[in-house]
Each structure stands twice: as structure tokens, then as C-alpha cells.
């Protein structure tokens, strides 16, 4: 069924609002993220904001304080991103289940996030993630175009199955005036 | 630095409602937006392809949500210190940030309290602006140590 779904050039599934409503409450499979948290990703992310927090940079100090250096909490949402290519040709997992919801909107923009952190994330941690469609709005009109707000909730679990973070996200799936 | 390094850390008892977080600023060049994509693995074309971004109704490519997360968290931990723990952060993206913009984040303490477990918490109200005005209103709940040397989480 999924293979027949029409998709936009950025991978969003296309369909009607009536089809989309059937997705409310749907939950993705539990998925192990592609790689564990590592030093280079954490430092590159900290460099983006010029964040000199020693929890991310001073290995000795951070190990004494936290047991291991930490990942910036701000990068949590990036930890669920998939590699753009892997051997075997399997397509990367979508960044969000919201992109798999059949809707008229080809493109999207993120509009709202609510992130709850239950424990620190260390270098070397590896997560599994699942996501649920919480809500899909009726059609709205914004300055960007007509579309639907899709609310999802993503849960990150560590290798022992303990919840680490819960990310509630609202993404606007819309049609541009030109489309 | 070493395990004996001492970094400034704010204690919960040192905070009061109305305290200001020192603002931070960052110039967003094209190269930083490309770093945004590479460091977050978020390769959505609105973040690196001007033609696609304009077709979306944007003025140009724009920084991602995850960049805003990192920028706000830096504001918080620059103020609180490296042992601060961000328990919760909420934000809305009401306007985009494009190449050539300077992002500025500031905030203040809205609430100072203990939870049922006795943890020392503060609620912060935060905003990110560019020269065009407000881009991201945000809020956060942060846990701070009650005493120097306190570990907020046990070593595992």
C-alpha cells in the first residue's frame, strides 16, 4: 500500500485531508537510529552556535561531572535524522512521520516544538525512537499558503528502554501559491 | 582543561525572578547555514537551496529549528553554567532567519521554585530577534544545583 503512495520531490506523501485523518493516533515502529552519539557530531553542533559549554568540550571535566561528555540538548532532534544513503539502497527513514501523512501540501515548515528532557545524553549513547501522529488540523490559510498543521510526538529511548526525551512538534504541510 | 578545572556555575539560590540572561548574538552567514545542515543532518532543501526556499515563499534559505534549539540552549547554559539541566524547552518559529541576519537571544527569569522532589527549578522567558523583529518566542524550565558540587544525575 505504501509503495503506491504518490510523493513530492521532498518525499512528502500526497493525498487528501480525509485520508490524512485516518492517520491520527497512528504510531511508527520502534527504530534504532543510524549511529550512536559521537564526539565529532556533538562538537560540530556546538560549533554551529559557538557554544563553549565545557560539558561538550572538556572531556576530563565532563567525565568527572557526568560520567562522560554530554551531547548538547539542542541537537536531540538531529539524533533521529537518518544517513542520506546506506549500502543496499534502502531509502532513509523520514525525518518525521508527519511527512508520511497523505496531504495536499507538497512542502512543509516547522512551526512549534516542545521538548522535554528526562536525562542527559552522553557521547556513546544510542537511541531508539518512535513517533505518533497526535493531530492534523483542518485546512488553514497562512501567508505561506493553504495547508494543515500536523502535530506529532516523538519518544527517544535508551538501550535499556528508558525514556530520554519526548519531542512534540507541529509542522505545517502546505501548498505554495505557485503549486 | 582538566578534571580539576572550575567553571562558573550558578546555584538555584542565587537566582531571583526578573533576573536577566546576558544576551548573545550570532551573525548568520551562508557558511553557517550550510554548517547548520551538515551538523544537524537536516538536508531539507529550504536550508541550502535558495531556489527551493523562494518557491516555498521564503526570501532565501533559512536556518532550521534545530539551530534555534542549540542557540537558545547556549543562552541558558552560558547564564546558568555547565551543570544546568534543561528540563523543557518550548518555542514557536514565527519568522525565518536568512543569510546576512544577526540573531540575538535574550531572556529573563519568570519563576523560581522547587518541584515536589525538592529540585531547584527556574522558568525562563526567551526570545530570538533579528533586525526585522521577533523570530522565535521561547520558554524553558531549567534545573540548577542547590549547592556547589551537587550532581543533578548520578553517574552511571
mmCIF file of C-alpha atoms in Angstrom:
data_model
loop_
_atom_site.group_PDB
_atom_site.id
_atom_site.type_symbol
_atom_site.label_atom_id
_atom_site.label_comp_id
_atom_site.label_asym_id
_atom_site.label_seq_id
_atom_site.Cartn_x
_atom_site.Cartn_y
_atom_site.Cartn_z
ATOM 1 C CA UNK A 1 0.000 0.000 0.000
ATOM 2 C CA UNK A 2 2.741 2.391 0.979
ATOM 3 C CA UNK A 3 4.663 1.802 -2.261
ATOM 4 C CA UNK A 4 1.759 3.201 -4.329
ATOM 5 C CA UNK A 5 1.633 6.465 -2.387
ATOM 6 C CA UNK A 6 2.485 9.442 -4.553
ATOM 7 C CA UNK A 7 5.244 11.587 -3.130
ATOM 8 C CA UNK A 8 6.557 15.089 -3.735
ATOM 9 C CA UNK A 9 10.155 15.839 -4.688
ATOM 10 C CA UNK A 10 10.995 16.256 -0.984
ATOM 11 C CA UNK A 11 9.370 12.964 -0.042
ATOM 12 C CA UNK A 12 6.082 14.118 1.443
ATOM 13 C CA UNK A 13 3.194 11.707 0.846
ATOM 14 C CA UNK A 14 0.405 13.284 -1.174
ATOM 15 C CA UNK A 15 -3.307 12.754 -0.589
ATOM 16 C CA UNK A 16 -6.437 14.273 0.840
ATOM 17 C CA UNK A 17 -7.305 15.567 4.294
ATOM 18 C CA UNK A 18 -9.864 12.753 4.574
ATOM 19 C CA UNK A 19 -7.075 10.217 4.047
ATOM 20 C CA UNK A 20 -4.878 12.091 6.483
ATOM 21 C CA UNK A 21 -7.415 11.974 9.306
ATOM 22 C CA UNK A 22 -7.099 8.195 9.366
ATOM 23 C CA UNK A 23 -3.506 8.702 10.484
ATOM 24 C CA UNK A 24 -4.374 10.405 13.763
ATOM 25 C CA UNK A 25 -3.241 8.072 16.537
ATOM 26 C CA UNK A 26 -1.017 6.045 14.202
ATOM 27 C CA UNK A 27 2.339 5.125 15.680
ATOM 28 C CA UNK A 28 5.569 4.284 13.881
ATOM 29 C CA UNK A 29 7.629 1.168 14.514
ATOM 30 C CA UNK A 30 10.395 1.473 17.099
ATOM 31 C CA UNK A 31 13.531 2.301 15.090
ATOM 32 C CA UNK A 32 17.171 2.243 16.151
ATOM 33 C CA UNK A 33 18.868 5.427 14.981
ATOM 34 C CA UNK A 34 21.607 5.001 12.371
ATOM 35 C CA UNK A 35 24.554 5.849 14.605
ATOM 36 C CA UNK A 36 25.400 6.368 18.261
ATOM 37 C CA UNK A 37 26.085 9.855 19.624
ATOM 38 C CA UNK A 38 29.712 10.689 18.921
ATOM 39 C CA UNK A 39 32.248 13.364 19.745
ATOM 40 C CA UNK A 40 32.556 14.872 16.281
ATOM 41 C CA UNK A 41 28.808 15.371 15.815
ATOM 42 C CA UNK A 42 28.467 16.933 19.263
ATOM 43 C CA UNK A 43 31.373 19.329 18.742
ATOM 44 C CA UNK A 44 30.252 20.298 15.240
ATOM 45 C CA UNK A 45 26.782 21.076 16.555
ATOM 46 C CA UNK A 46 28.214 23.130 19.440
ATOM 47 C CA UNK A 47 30.378 24.996 16.907
ATOM 48 C CA UNK A 48 27.257 25.974 14.963
ATOM 49 C CA UNK A 49 26.111 28.198 17.850
ATOM 50 C CA UNK A 50 29.659 28.892 19.109
ATOM 51 C CA UNK A 51 28.685 27.180 22.342
ATOM 52 C CA UNK A 52 31.740 26.694 24.548
ATOM 53 C CA UNK A 53 29.986 24.716 27.289
ATOM 54 C CA UNK A 54 32.735 22.505 28.796
ATOM 55 C CA UNK A 55 30.216 19.684 29.147
ATOM 56 C CA UNK A 56 30.673 19.254 25.372
ATOM 57 C CA UNK A 57 34.345 20.181 25.041
ATOM 58 C CA UNK A 58 36.341 19.296 28.176
ATOM 59 C CA UNK A 59 36.449 15.506 28.208
ATOM 60 C CA UNK A 60 38.203 15.159 31.578
ATOM 61 C CA UNK A 61 35.992 17.611 33.404
ATOM 62 C CA UNK A 62 32.793 16.320 31.834
ATOM 63 C CA UNK A 63 33.695 12.720 32.595
ATOM 64 C CA UNK A 64 34.272 13.634 36.233
ATOM 65 C CA UNK A 65 30.981 15.550 36.376
ATOM 66 C CA UNK A 66 28.641 13.443 34.268
ATOM 67 C CA UNK A 67 30.373 10.113 33.646
ATOM 68 C CA UNK A 68 31.075 11.109 30.034
ATOM 69 C CA UNK A 69 30.929 14.283 27.924
ATOM 70 C CA UNK A 70 27.425 15.365 27.007
ATOM 71 C CA UNK A 71 25.640 15.996 23.738
ATOM 72 C CA UNK A 72 24.064 19.451 23.532
ATOM 73 C CA UNK A 73 20.377 19.007 24.353
ATOM 74 C CA UNK A 74 19.630 21.244 21.373
ATOM 75 C CA UNK A 75 20.827 18.568 18.962
ATOM 76 C CA UNK A 76 18.396 15.914 20.207
ATOM 77 C CA UNK A 77 16.100 16.323 17.213
ATOM 78 C CA UNK A 78 19.068 15.825 14.882
ATOM 79 C CA UNK A 79 19.915 12.495 16.520
ATOM 80 C CA UNK A 80 16.874 10.928 14.886
ATOM 81 C CA UNK A 81 17.911 12.074 11.398
ATOM 82 C CA UNK A 82 18.931 9.257 9.088
ATOM 83 C CA UNK A 83 22.017 8.995 6.938
ATOM 84 C CA UNK A 84 21.176 10.239 3.424
ATOM 85 C CA UNK A 85 22.436 6.986 1.888
ATOM 86 C CA UNK A 86 23.282 3.490 3.063
ATOM 87 C CA UNK A 87 24.514 0.380 1.248
ATOM 88 C CA UNK A 88 21.681 -1.666 -0.176
ATOM 89 C CA UNK A 89 19.695 1.269 -1.471
ATOM 90 C CA UNK A 90 17.049 1.367 1.264
ATOM 91 C CA UNK A 91 15.562 4.860 1.429
ATOM 92 C CA UNK A 92 16.400 6.821 4.576
ATOM 93 C CA UNK A 93 13.753 6.927 7.286
ATOM 94 C CA UNK A 94 11.762 10.169 7.015
ATOM 95 C CA UNK A 95 12.732 12.918 9.430
ATOM 96 C CA UNK A 96 9.193 12.849 10.780
ATOM 97 C CA UNK A 97 6.102 10.685 10.483
ATOM 98 C CA UNK A 98 4.345 13.944 9.542
ATOM 99 C CA UNK A 99 5.942 13.633 6.085
ATOM 100 C CA UNK A 100 4.321 10.219 5.566
ATOM 101 C CA UNK A 101 0.815 11.565 6.163
ATOM 102 C CA UNK A 102 -1.042 11.877 2.842
ATOM 103 C CA UNK A 103 -1.954 15.554 2.471
ATOM 104 C CA UNK A 104 -2.212 18.041 -0.391
ATOM 105 C CA UNK A 105 0.773 20.035 0.849
ATOM 106 C CA UNK A 106 3.970 19.135 -1.008
ATOM 107 C CA UNK A 107 6.269 21.240 1.107
ATOM 108 C CA UNK A 108 6.477 21.984 4.811
ATOM 109 C CA UNK A 109 7.945 24.148 7.504
ATOM 110 C CA UNK A 110 8.334 23.536 11.199
ATOM 111 C CA UNK A 111 6.364 25.929 13.377
ATOM 112 C CA UNK A 112 6.353 24.767 17.003
ATOM 113 C CA UNK A 113 8.379 22.477 19.252
ATOM 114 C CA UNK A 114 8.025 21.342 22.853
ATOM 115 C CA UNK A 115 10.975 19.260 24.058
ATOM 116 C CA UNK A 116 11.048 17.517 27.427
ATOM 117 C CA UNK A 117 14.361 16.076 28.574
ATOM 118 C CA UNK A 118 14.349 13.365 31.229
ATOM 119 C CA UNK A 119 18.079 12.629 31.479
ATOM 120 C CA UNK A 120 21.319 13.917 29.958
ATOM 121 C CA UNK A 121 22.594 12.480 26.673
ATOM 122 C CA UNK A 122 26.216 11.280 26.698
ATOM 123 C CA UNK A 123 28.737 10.548 23.988
ATOM 124 C CA UNK A 124 28.299 6.894 23.071
ATOM 125 C CA UNK A 125 24.565 6.742 23.841
ATOM 126 C CA UNK A 126 22.429 5.097 21.201
ATOM 127 C CA UNK A 127 18.695 5.571 20.895
ATOM 128 C CA UNK A 128 15.582 4.005 19.569
ATOM 129 C CA UNK A 129 12.742 6.237 18.548
ATOM 130 C CA UNK A 130 9.059 6.007 17.796
ATOM 131 C CA UNK A 131 6.622 8.687 16.783
ATOM 132 C CA UNK A 132 2.872 9.152 16.910
ATOM 133 C CA UNK A 133 0.517 11.390 14.925
ATOM 134 C CA UNK A 134 -1.326 13.404 17.571
ATOM 135 C CA UNK A 135 -3.433 15.767 15.491
ATOM 136 C CA UNK A 136 -3.997 17.098 11.983
ATOM 137 C CA UNK A 137 -5.807 20.406 11.624
ATOM 138 C CA UNK A 138 -8.461 21.208 9.053
ATOM 139 C CA UNK A 139 -7.222 23.353 6.192
ATOM 140 C CA UNK A 140 -5.805 26.713 7.249
ATOM 141 C CA UNK A 141 -4.569 29.664 5.251
ATOM 142 C CA UNK A 142 -1.311 31.363 6.227
ATOM 143 C CA UNK A 143 0.965 33.858 4.495
ATOM 144 C CA UNK A 144 2.853 30.869 3.010
ATOM 145 C CA UNK A 145 -0.198 29.177 1.504
ATOM 146 C CA UNK A 146 -3.024 26.776 2.331
ATOM 147 C CA UNK A 147 -2.232 23.717 4.399
ATOM 148 C CA UNK A 148 -2.614 21.617 7.511
ATOM 149 C CA UNK A 149 -0.816 21.664 10.852
ATOM 150 C CA UNK A 150 0.408 18.181 11.787
ATOM 151 C CA UNK A 151 1.235 17.546 15.449
ATOM 152 C CA UNK A 152 3.492 14.608 16.270
ATOM 153 C CA UNK A 153 5.040 13.260 19.448
ATOM 154 C CA UNK A 154 8.401 11.517 19.262
ATOM 155 C CA UNK A 155 9.892 9.466 22.088
ATOM 156 C CA UNK A 156 13.591 8.644 22.429
ATOM 157 C CA UNK A 157 14.521 5.552 24.432
ATOM 158 C CA UNK A 158 17.993 4.460 25.507
ATOM 159 C CA UNK A 159 19.358 0.950 25.001
ATOM 160 C CA UNK A 160 17.764 -0.121 28.284
ATOM 161 C CA UNK A 161 14.371 1.116 27.097
ATOM 162 C CA UNK A 162 14.316 4.109 29.444
ATOM 163 C CA UNK A 163 12.721 7.308 28.094
ATOM 164 C CA UNK A 164 15.303 10.022 27.471
ATOM 165 C CA UNK A 165 13.345 12.754 25.718
ATOM 166 C CA UNK A 166 9.895 13.485 24.365
ATOM 167 C CA UNK A 167 9.598 15.884 21.448
ATOM 168 C CA UNK A 168 6.215 17.281 20.479
ATOM 169 C CA UNK A 169 6.354 19.003 17.134
ATOM 170 C CA UNK A 170 3.962 20.963 14.936
ATOM 171 C CA UNK A 171 4.792 21.041 11.242
ATOM 172 C CA UNK A 172 2.868 22.948 8.575
ATOM 173 C CA UNK A 173 2.278 20.941 5.392
ATOM 174 C CA UNK A 174 1.244 23.424 2.716
ATOM 175 C CA UNK A 175 0.754 24.181 -0.943
ATOM 176 C CA UNK A 176 2.594 27.210 -2.223
ATOM 177 C CA UNK A 177 0.534 29.667 -4.280
ATOM 178 C CA UNK A 178 2.586 28.651 -7.349
ATOM 179 C CA UNK A 179 1.881 24.932 -6.972
ATOM 180 C CA UNK B 1 41.385 21.862 30.938
ATOM 181 C CA UNK B 2 41.370 19.035 33.419
ATOM 182 C CA UNK B 3 39.138 17.225 35.851
ATOM 183 C CA UNK B 4 40.099 19.834 38.426
ATOM 184 C CA UNK B 5 39.019 22.768 36.256
ATOM 185 C CA UNK B 6 36.442 25.019 37.861
ATOM 186 C CA UNK B 7 33.819 26.541 35.619
ATOM 187 C CA UNK B 8 31.357 29.181 36.842
ATOM 188 C CA UNK B 9 28.090 27.587 37.928
ATOM 189 C CA UNK B 10 25.007 29.435 39.082
ATOM 190 C CA UNK B 11 23.198 27.984 42.078
ATOM 191 C CA UNK B 12 19.427 27.923 42.324
ATOM 192 C CA UNK B 13 19.554 30.069 45.472
ATOM 193 C CA UNK B 14 21.415 32.812 43.578
ATOM 194 C CA UNK B 15 18.553 33.368 41.147
ATOM 195 C CA UNK B 16 15.546 35.627 41.532
ATOM 196 C CA UNK B 17 12.512 36.445 39.429
ATOM 197 C CA UNK B 18 13.293 39.195 36.923
ATOM 198 C CA UNK B 19 16.987 38.333 36.559
ATOM 199 C CA UNK B 20 18.170 38.965 33.000
ATOM 200 C CA UNK B 21 20.116 36.444 30.965
ATOM 201 C CA UNK B 22 23.060 38.132 29.216
ATOM 202 C CA UNK B 23 22.125 38.405 25.522
ATOM 203 C CA UNK B 24 24.062 36.505 22.872
ATOM 204 C CA UNK B 25 24.428 37.345 19.183
ATOM 205 C CA UNK B 26 25.465 35.417 16.120
ATOM 206 C CA UNK B 27 25.949 36.529 12.526
ATOM 207 C CA UNK B 28 24.319 34.041 10.158
ATOM 208 C CA UNK B 29 26.463 33.844 7.045
ATOM 209 C CA UNK B 30 25.816 31.434 4.149
ATOM 210 C CA UNK B 31 28.559 29.219 5.529
ATOM 211 C CA UNK B 32 26.803 28.976 8.892
ATOM 212 C CA UNK B 33 23.571 27.856 7.251
ATOM 213 C CA UNK B 34 25.486 25.153 5.400
ATOM 214 C CA UNK B 35 27.087 24.193 8.724
ATOM 215 C CA UNK B 36 23.519 24.101 10.076
ATOM 216 C CA UNK B 37 22.603 21.426 7.522
ATOM 217 C CA UNK B 38 25.765 19.381 7.950
ATOM 218 C CA UNK B 39 25.883 19.459 11.749
ATOM 219 C CA UNK B 40 22.226 18.513 12.186
ATOM 220 C CA UNK B 41 21.893 16.111 9.232
ATOM 221 C CA UNK B 42 18.848 18.134 8.235
ATOM 222 C CA UNK B 43 19.235 18.353 4.464
ATOM 223 C CA UNK B 44 15.765 19.674 3.698
ATOM 224 C CA UNK B 45 16.355 21.932 0.641
ATOM 225 C CA UNK B 46 14.837 25.027 2.268
ATOM 226 C CA UNK B 47 18.041 25.113 4.343
ATOM 227 C CA UNK B 48 20.530 25.040 1.464
ATOM 228 C CA UNK B 49 18.782 25.623 -1.896
ATOM 229 C CA UNK B 50 17.766 29.278 -2.484
ATOM 230 C CA UNK B 51 15.561 28.387 -5.452
ATOM 231 C CA UNK B 52 13.576 25.883 -3.391
ATOM 232 C CA UNK B 53 13.331 28.251 -0.418
ATOM 233 C CA UNK B 54 11.941 31.037 -2.627
ATOM 234 C CA UNK B 55 9.390 28.656 -4.147
ATOM 235 C CA UNK B 56 8.292 27.976 -0.554
ATOM 236 C CA UNK B 57 7.535 31.664 -0.085
ATOM 237 C CA UNK B 58 10.757 32.435 1.777
ATOM 238 C CA UNK B 59 13.109 35.335 0.986
ATOM 239 C CA UNK B 60 16.096 32.961 0.856
ATOM 240 C CA UNK B 61 17.412 29.815 2.542
ATOM 241 C CA UNK B 62 16.785 29.853 6.275
ATOM 242 C CA UNK B 63 18.151 28.303 9.468
ATOM 243 C CA UNK B 64 16.456 25.226 10.883
ATOM 244 C CA UNK B 65 14.520 24.580 14.047
ATOM 245 C CA UNK B 66 17.413 22.567 15.437
ATOM 246 C CA UNK B 67 19.733 25.572 15.113
ATOM 247 C CA UNK B 68 17.247 27.617 17.165
ATOM 248 C CA UNK B 69 17.246 24.835 19.769
ATOM 249 C CA UNK B 70 21.016 24.987 20.069
ATOM 250 C CA UNK B 71 21.125 28.782 20.158
ATOM 251 C CA UNK B 72 18.513 29.028 22.917
ATOM 252 C CA UNK B 73 20.210 26.288 24.925
ATOM 253 C CA UNK B 74 23.519 28.156 24.658
ATOM 254 C CA UNK B 75 21.834 31.283 26.057
ATOM 255 C CA UNK B 76 20.598 29.213 29.000
ATOM 256 C CA UNK B 77 23.800 27.365 29.838
ATOM 257 C CA UNK B 78 26.028 30.430 29.258
ATOM 258 C CA UNK B 79 23.968 32.025 32.033
ATOM 259 C CA UNK B 80 23.361 29.011 34.273
ATOM 260 C CA UNK B 81 26.652 27.194 33.877
ATOM 261 C CA UNK B 82 27.599 23.771 32.530
ATOM 262 C CA UNK B 83 25.841 21.766 35.246
ATOM 263 C CA UNK B 84 22.452 23.318 34.468
ATOM 264 C CA UNK B 85 19.937 20.834 33.117
ATOM 265 C CA UNK B 86 17.304 21.967 30.642
ATOM 266 C CA UNK B 87 14.185 20.009 31.590
ATOM 267 C CA UNK B 88 11.901 21.503 28.991
ATOM 268 C CA UNK B 89 12.084 23.977 26.142
ATOM 269 C CA UNK B 90 9.197 25.255 24.034
ATOM 270 C CA UNK B 91 9.457 27.517 21.029
ATOM 271 C CA UNK B 92 7.477 28.824 18.087
ATOM 272 C CA UNK B 93 9.017 29.831 14.795
ATOM 273 C CA UNK B 94 7.130 32.972 13.765
ATOM 274 C CA UNK B 95 9.657 34.369 11.257
ATOM 275 C CA UNK B 96 12.687 32.989 9.439
ATOM 276 C CA UNK B 97 16.375 33.838 9.761
ATOM 277 C CA UNK B 98 18.269 34.235 6.477
ATOM 278 C CA UNK B 99 21.864 34.773 5.374
ATOM 279 C CA UNK B 100 23.115 38.185 6.455
ATOM 280 C CA UNK B 101 20.893 38.311 9.542
ATOM 281 C CA UNK B 102 22.271 38.624 13.039
ATOM 282 C CA UNK B 103 20.364 36.519 15.556
ATOM 283 C CA UNK B 104 20.085 37.887 19.074
ATOM 284 C CA UNK B 105 18.754 35.875 22.002
ATOM 285 C CA UNK B 106 17.844 37.220 25.408
ATOM 286 C CA UNK B 107 15.649 36.212 28.288
ATOM 287 C CA UNK B 108 14.645 36.655 31.888
ATOM 288 C CA UNK B 109 13.609 34.611 34.905
ATOM 289 C CA UNK B 110 9.845 34.246 35.125
ATOM 290 C CA UNK B 111 9.503 31.847 38.062
ATOM 291 C CA UNK B 112 11.762 30.430 40.770
ATOM 292 C CA UNK B 113 10.501 27.369 42.654
ATOM 293 C CA UNK B 114 11.062 23.833 43.868
ATOM 294 C CA UNK B 115 9.235 20.841 42.492
ATOM 295 C CA UNK B 116 7.730 18.011 44.562
ATOM 296 C CA UNK B 117 11.136 16.300 44.679
ATOM 297 C CA UNK B 118 12.807 19.418 46.059
ATOM 298 C CA UNK B 119 14.694 20.165 42.839
ATOM 299 C CA UNK B 120 15.570 23.808 42.280
ATOM 300 C CA UNK B 121 13.847 24.978 39.105
ATOM 301 C CA UNK B 122 13.547 28.232 37.205
ATOM 302 C CA UNK B 123 11.216 29.097 34.347
ATOM 303 C CA UNK B 124 12.664 31.380 31.699
ATOM 304 C CA UNK B 125 11.048 33.513 29.028
ATOM 305 C CA UNK B 126 13.272 33.837 25.976
ATOM 306 C CA UNK B 127 13.172 35.413 22.537
ATOM 307 C CA UNK B 128 15.272 35.392 19.401
ATOM 308 C CA UNK B 129 15.196 38.516 17.250
ATOM 309 C CA UNK B 130 16.786 39.798 14.085
ATOM 310 C CA UNK B 131 16.786 43.400 12.872
ATOM 311 C CA UNK B 132 13.332 42.668 11.399
ATOM 312 C CA UNK B 133 11.918 41.825 14.817
ATOM 313 C CA UNK B 134 10.809 38.749 16.747
ATOM 314 C CA UNK B 135 11.563 35.381 15.124
ATOM 315 C CA UNK B 136 11.260 32.861 17.934
ATOM 316 C CA UNK B 137 9.423 33.295 21.226
ATOM 317 C CA UNK B 138 10.506 30.536 23.596
ATOM 318 C CA UNK B 139 10.317 29.371 27.186
ATOM 319 C CA UNK B 140 12.283 26.871 29.215
ATOM 320 C CA UNK B 141 12.388 25.151 32.586
ATOM 321 C CA UNK B 142 15.890 24.674 33.923
ATOM 322 C CA UNK B 143 17.151 22.776 36.927
ATOM 323 C CA UNK B 144 20.085 24.320 38.793
ATOM 324 C CA UNK B 145 22.234 22.802 41.553
ATOM 325 C CA UNK B 146 21.313 23.649 45.141
ATOM 326 C CA UNK B 147 24.965 23.560 46.220
ATOM 327 C CA UNK B 148 28.354 23.625 44.535
ATOM 328 C CA UNK B 149 29.474 20.146 43.556
ATOM 329 C CA UNK B 150 25.947 18.708 43.606
ATOM 330 C CA UNK B 151 25.349 16.160 40.847
ATOM 331 C CA UNK B 152 21.890 16.534 39.334
ATOM 332 C CA UNK B 153 22.125 12.970 37.985
ATOM 333 C CA UNK B 154 24.006 10.011 39.420
ATOM 334 C CA UNK B 155 26.972 8.685 37.444
ATOM 335 C CA UNK B 156 26.039 5.511 35.586
#
